[in-house]
Amino acid sequence: MPRDTLTADRIVRAAIELLDDEGLDGLNMRSLAKRLGSAATAVYWHIKTKDDLVRLASDAIWHEVELPDLGTTDWRTAATAHASSMHAMLTRHPWLVQAFGSHLLHGPCQARHNDLSLAIYEKSGFAAADADRAAASMFTFVLGSALGPAAQISLNRRLSKNGADAGQLMAEAMTRATETAMQFPRLRERLDTAAATEYAAAPDNTFAFGLQSLLDGFEARLTADRASRHK
């Protein structure tokens, strides 16, 4: 494909597909150019570095996250929708969880969601400083909740690329983990649960439980703050 038929937008879309398939370690300009039917030099003409590509790709997928209308939605419903949609996006694109720890990520799409998150918690009644804390706490919770599935995908990919039988290695590791867990009463009681049979798994509805618990905590704090102001 000649250089002038490429655009930055097409390159970023292809990069997202490659990242979804291969993860951060699988992204390089040669593989991306092959996927585009182009030469690596043509890709470099539009996007200079891999870091720039990861930054652009990460910002683009924030378009997938719901932007609730605060003019027609109460703050708690908006917070639930926004956090749930963000968690779903991170689950679809597990490489982004890793990228937060290895790249400087910024862009207008991510900034739009950061701004919305602050607006949600300001609408709840938090003063600006506490709205900042609430938004940061929610983002940390959502990101942490997506870490387990992302780690599972990354581990399976790494084991497979090393020529190993990922399933066999995982089974052997789980056998050893089970032997260790048998020494501890509460872990022993839970050995038949999904969380005990899959690496980095969590019990069903863990995200929903944690999200609602965090919002309950925010609501309790707001109630306490209002009561203290009226004393």
C-alpha positions in Angstrom: 0.0 0.0 0.0 1.5 3.3 -1.0 2.3 5.7 1.8 -0.2 8.3 0.7 -3.1 5.9 1.1 -2.4 5.5 4.8 -3.8 7.9 7.5 -3.0 8.2 11.2 -6.6 7.1 11.9 -6.3 3.9 9.9 -2.9 3.2 11.6 -4.4 3.7 15.0 -7.4 1.4 14.3 -5.0 -1.3 13.1 -2.8 -0.8 16.1 -5.8 -1.3 18.4 -6.6 -4.6 16.7 -3.0 -5.7 16.9 -2.8 -4.8 20.6 -6.0 -6.7 21.3 -4.6 -9.8 19.6 -1.0 -9.6 20.7 -0.7 -7.3 23.7 1.8 -4.5 24.2 4.8 -6.9 23.6 3.4 -7.8 20.2 3.1 -4.3 19.0 5.9 -3.2 16.6 6.0 -1.1 13.5 6.9 -4.1 11.3 3.9 -6.2 12.4 1.6 -3.2 12.2 2.8 -2.4 8.6 2.2 -6.1 7.6 -1.3 -5.9 8.9 -1.8 -2.7 6.9 -0.3 -4.1 3.8 2.3 -1.4 3.9 6.0 -0.7 4.7 7.2 0.2 8.1 8.7 3.4 6.7 5.2 4.5 5.6 3.8 4.0 9.1 6.7 6.1 10.6 5.8 8.9 8.2 2.5 9.3 10.1 3.3 8.2 13.6 6.9 8.6 14.7 7.3 6.2 17.7 5.7 3.2 19.3 5.1 5.2 22.4 3.1 7.7 20.3 1.2 4.9 18.8 0.2 3.4 22.2 -0.8 6.8 23.4 -3.0 7.5 20.4 -4.5 4.0 20.5 -5.3 4.2 24.2 -7.0 7.6 23.8 -9.1 6.3 20.9 -10.7 3.5 22.9 -12.1 5.9 25.5 -14.7 6.6 22.8 -16.2 3.2 23.9 -17.0 4.4 27.4 -20.5 5.7 28.1 -20.9 9.4 28.8 -24.0 9.7 31.0 -26.0 12.9 30.7 -25.8 14.6 34.1 -28.6 16.9 33.2 -31.1 14.0 33.2 -29.4 11.4 35.5 -28.8 11.4 39.2 -25.2 11.3 40.3 -25.2 7.7 41.6 -26.8 6.3 38.4 -24.3 8.2 36.4 -21.4 7.0 38.5 -22.5 3.4 38.1 -23.0 3.7 34.4 -19.6 5.4 33.8 -17.6 3.0 36.0 -19.3 -0.1 34.6 -18.7 1.1 31.0 -15.1 1.9 31.8 -14.6 -1.5 33.3 -16.1 -3.2 30.2 -13.7 -1.2 28.0 -10.7 -2.2 30.0 -11.8 -5.9 29.9 -12.2 -5.7 26.1 -8.7 -4.1 25.8 -6.6 -5.7 28.5 -3.4 -4.2 27.2 -4.5 -0.8 28.4 -4.3 -1.9 32.0 -0.6 -2.7 31.5 0.0 0.5 29.5 -1.1 2.6 32.4 2.0 1.3 34.2 4.4 1.6 31.4 3.4 4.6 29.2 2.5 8.3 29.6 -1.1 8.2 28.5 -3.1 11.3 27.7 -5.4 12.8 25.1 -8.7 14.5 24.6 -10.9 11.4 24.9 -9.4 10.4 28.2 -9.5 14.0 29.5 -13.2 14.2 28.6 -14.0 11.2 30.8 -11.8 12.5 33.6 -13.7 15.8 33.5 -17.0 13.9 33.5 -16.0 11.9 36.5 -15.2 15.1 38.4 -18.6 16.5 37.4 -20.4 13.4 38.7 -18.9 13.7 42.2 -19.3 17.4 42.3 -23.0 16.9 41.5 -23.2 14.4 44.4 -22.4 17.2 46.7 -18.7 16.8 47.3 -16.5 19.9 47.4 -13.9 20.1 44.7 -11.1 18.5 46.7 -13.3 15.6 47.8 -14.7 15.2 44.3 -11.1 14.8 43.1 -10.5 12.1 45.7 -13.8 10.3 44.9 -13.0 10.3 41.2 -9.5 9.0 41.8 -10.7 6.3 44.2 -13.3 5.1 41.6 -10.7 5.0 38.8 -8.3 3.0 41.0 -11.1 0.6 41.9 -12.1 0.1 38.3 -8.5 -0.3 37.1 -7.7 -2.8 39.8 -10.8 -4.8 39.1 -9.7 -5.2 35.5 -6.2 -6.3 36.5 -7.1 -9.9 37.1 -8.5 -10.7 33.7 -5.7 -8.7 32.0 -3.1 -10.6 33.9 -4.7 -13.9 32.9 -4.6 -13.0 29.2 -1.0 -11.7 29.4 0.2 -14.8 31.2 -1.4 -17.2 28.8 0.1 -15.3 25.9 3.6 -15.2 27.4 3.5 -18.9 28.2 2.3 -19.8 24.7 4.9 -17.6 23.0 7.6 -19.4 25.0 6.6 -22.6 23.3 5.1 -24.0 26.4 1.8 -25.7 26.9 0.0 -22.9 28.8 -2.8 -25.2 29.9 -0.5 -27.8 31.3 1.7 -25.2 33.1 -1.4 -23.5 34.6 -2.7 -26.9 35.8 0.6 -27.7 37.5 0.7 -24.3 39.1 -2.9 -24.6 40.4 -2.1 -28.0 41.8 0.8 -26.6 43.8 -1.4 -23.6 44.8 -4.1 -26.0 46.0 -1.6 -28.0 48.1 -0.6 -24.7 49.8 -4.2 -23.5 50.3 -5.1 -26.8 52.0 -3.0 -25.6 54.9 -5.3 -22.6 55.6 -8.9 -23.2 56.8 -10.7 -20.4 54.9 -8.8 -21.1 51.7 -9.5 -24.8 52.1 -13.3 -24.2 52.3 -13.2 -22.2 49.0 -11.2 -24.6 46.9 -14.2 -25.6 44.8 -15.1 -22.0 43.8 -14.4 -20.4 40.4 -11.8 -18.1 42.1 -9.8 -21.2 43.2 -9.8 -22.9 39.8 -8.8 -20.0 37.5 -5.7 -17.8 37.9 -6.6 -14.2 39.0 -10.3 -15.0 39.0 -12.7 -13.4 41.4 -16.1 -14.6 42.7 -19.1 -13.8 40.6 -20.4 -10.2 40.9 -17.3 -9.0 42.6 -17.1 -5.9 40.5 -20.8 -5.0 41.1 -20.4 -5.6 44.8 -17.3 -3.5 45.1 -18.8 -0.7 43.0 -22.0 -0.4 45.0 -20.0 -0.7 48.3 -17.8 2.2 47.2 -20.8 4.3 46.2 -22.5 3.5 49.5 -19.3 4.8 51.3 -19.4 8.0 49.3 -23.1 8.4 50.1 -22.5 7.8 53.8 -19.7 10.4 53.8 -21.9 13.0 52.0 -24.7 12.4 54.6 -22.2 12.8 57.5 -20.8 16.0 55.9 -24.3 17.5 55.5 -25.1 16.6 59.1 -21.9 18.2 60.5 -22.7 21.4 58.5 -26.1 21.7 60.1 -25.0 21.2 63.7 
